[in-house]
Amino acid sequence: MSHGHRATETARLLADAAASLLLRPGHTLGMISGILLGVASAVGAVTIADTQQAQIDLRFDLQRSGIVALEATTPTKAGFPADGIARVAALDPVAAVGELSRWNDRATVAQPAAEDGLLAPVLVGDRGGLDATGTTVVAGAPAAALDDPAATGTAWLGERLAARLGFTDPAAGTATVVVDGVPFTVVGTVRNGGSFGYVSGAVLLSRPSAVAGLRTTGSNVRVMAKVRPGSAAVVADYMLAAVDPTRRLTLENVTPPDGEILLGNVGGDLRRVGAALGGFIGLVGMITVANTLSLSVYQRRRELGLRSAMGWSRRRIGLLVLTESGLAGAVAGVLGSALGVAAAALWCRLHDWELVMARELPLLVVGGAVLASLAGGLLPAVRAASTSPLAAMRS
Amino acid sequence: MAALIELRGIGLEVAAPVPTRILHPLALDVAAGTFVAVVGPSGAGKTTLASIVGALQRPSEGSYRYDGDELTGRGLAALARFRAQRLGFVFQGSHLIDERTTLANVELGITTPGVGRPQREATSAEALSWVGLGDDVARRRAGDLSGGERHRVAIARALVKEPQVVIADEPTAALDQPTGQAILALLARATERGATVVVVTHDERAAAMADQVVTLVDGRRT
């Protein structure tokens, strides 16, 4: 068969299978329901797990091994003394040190003309803090501008937040972002693709900007140091004295020794629970497809016998039923993905979280749904293929 | 005229559940373009003979030559190809897919690979027109058609690929007399298109219209 003929026949087979599904809506709905629920559960659970993971990251990332984090228990507007930071920076195991504090976890952030804003974290940092956490300036004013005490009224946006707010060119220096009712000129965008991913979804201000512009005080004041692995405990001890020799800030070491393992375990467990739940329901869906399609093949034996009598090969009849199951799986996958994402989005909205979802997840689950449905359709397809052409004569 | 279909010693015996002779060995020649009526009482083996002629089942003995080619011993796939290329069927119950349109039902009869949708629709509409059904019927659900219309659609589906042989199994069994007469006339007219028509029937009118009458009683040709 030529390529053109094959394409025509494939299109005909698809149309035929789609028509068969549409003409039996009850069967089709029954067939796709199991897989649809499986996909929705998997997408919802995995997406919620990812989002939960991001929330855990927000709370714990600052404390990962390889990073020393000191937090001032006494609120301060002035931040950390520059000479103290310089003393830490001079240490051999320290690669970078600086401030990256959370000013407000849930500030209302919006474009000036927008009626509604988004809830997003506001961070306060300097160049050392960005270097220590692996945060880079994607576009606009360099990180060094964060250290300019005279520069107030400016802000950097995490690139994910900039996209959510609808900024087309946030680094041009002409845009304004309103944070809790206070306007800031957007001068650049930042990104953190590593352990401090929440930075990409936050507003970043220099300390002078935050102190001069925002009416609230910061929720915490943290100094971060990126250190050589294995030196965190020693550096932390030194930093406590070096950064605040007068004990004015009442610094506290908030670096847990096993933060990395904790994160990995919690996030991994959540994803596994989601995947297992989706997989189990998907298995039930596969059995549903097998049952429903078997019933359908039994009820359609006259039609299948007719096709066989007219000269359809066993392979083509089997392919028709398999195509029906594959199409049902694809529909279930797409609808299930949408349902799962919607459920996860609703969950996040109720908790004021920003939805985090792996881009490849919908594609993966649709593929999985098609495969599960094809597996469920295999036995009915074999049964259909073995329908005798005499079935048309006898019925 | 050379026979298109040549059966020699063709018979069928089934082994299960108990050994039963369905069709005793018989000989039959069918010339191309003729109208053949297979008649006889119920249980005489008429449908079995038609199913062997239609390559729907293999005989347990004998030789079946079609246009000079031996068919006995061929595999299921080869027989399916043979049916697809050469034969059209009209079954007793018309066997339409009720949920689909009339046109879509006729399209099912097109088994030639690589025929695009526009051409399939045009050919099917033409076949429907030949059996006296217009565009209004073509777009209706098959489930909404009358008994006579359903049989006409079944004939259109059998003829749409222009087969060499059309096999009709009791096409008038469930129809009133005038409608049955019209269906038989339609099948007889198919020979004008070059088709050979084999009709299994109780209907004496079919025998009267036929070029050749094959009578079976208790699985034997008389």
Coordinates of C-alpha atoms in Angstrom, one line a residue, chain A residues 156 162 365:
Chain A
W156 CA 13.3 43.3 40.5
A162 CA 6.6 38.9 35.8
V365 CA -0.3 11.3 31.7

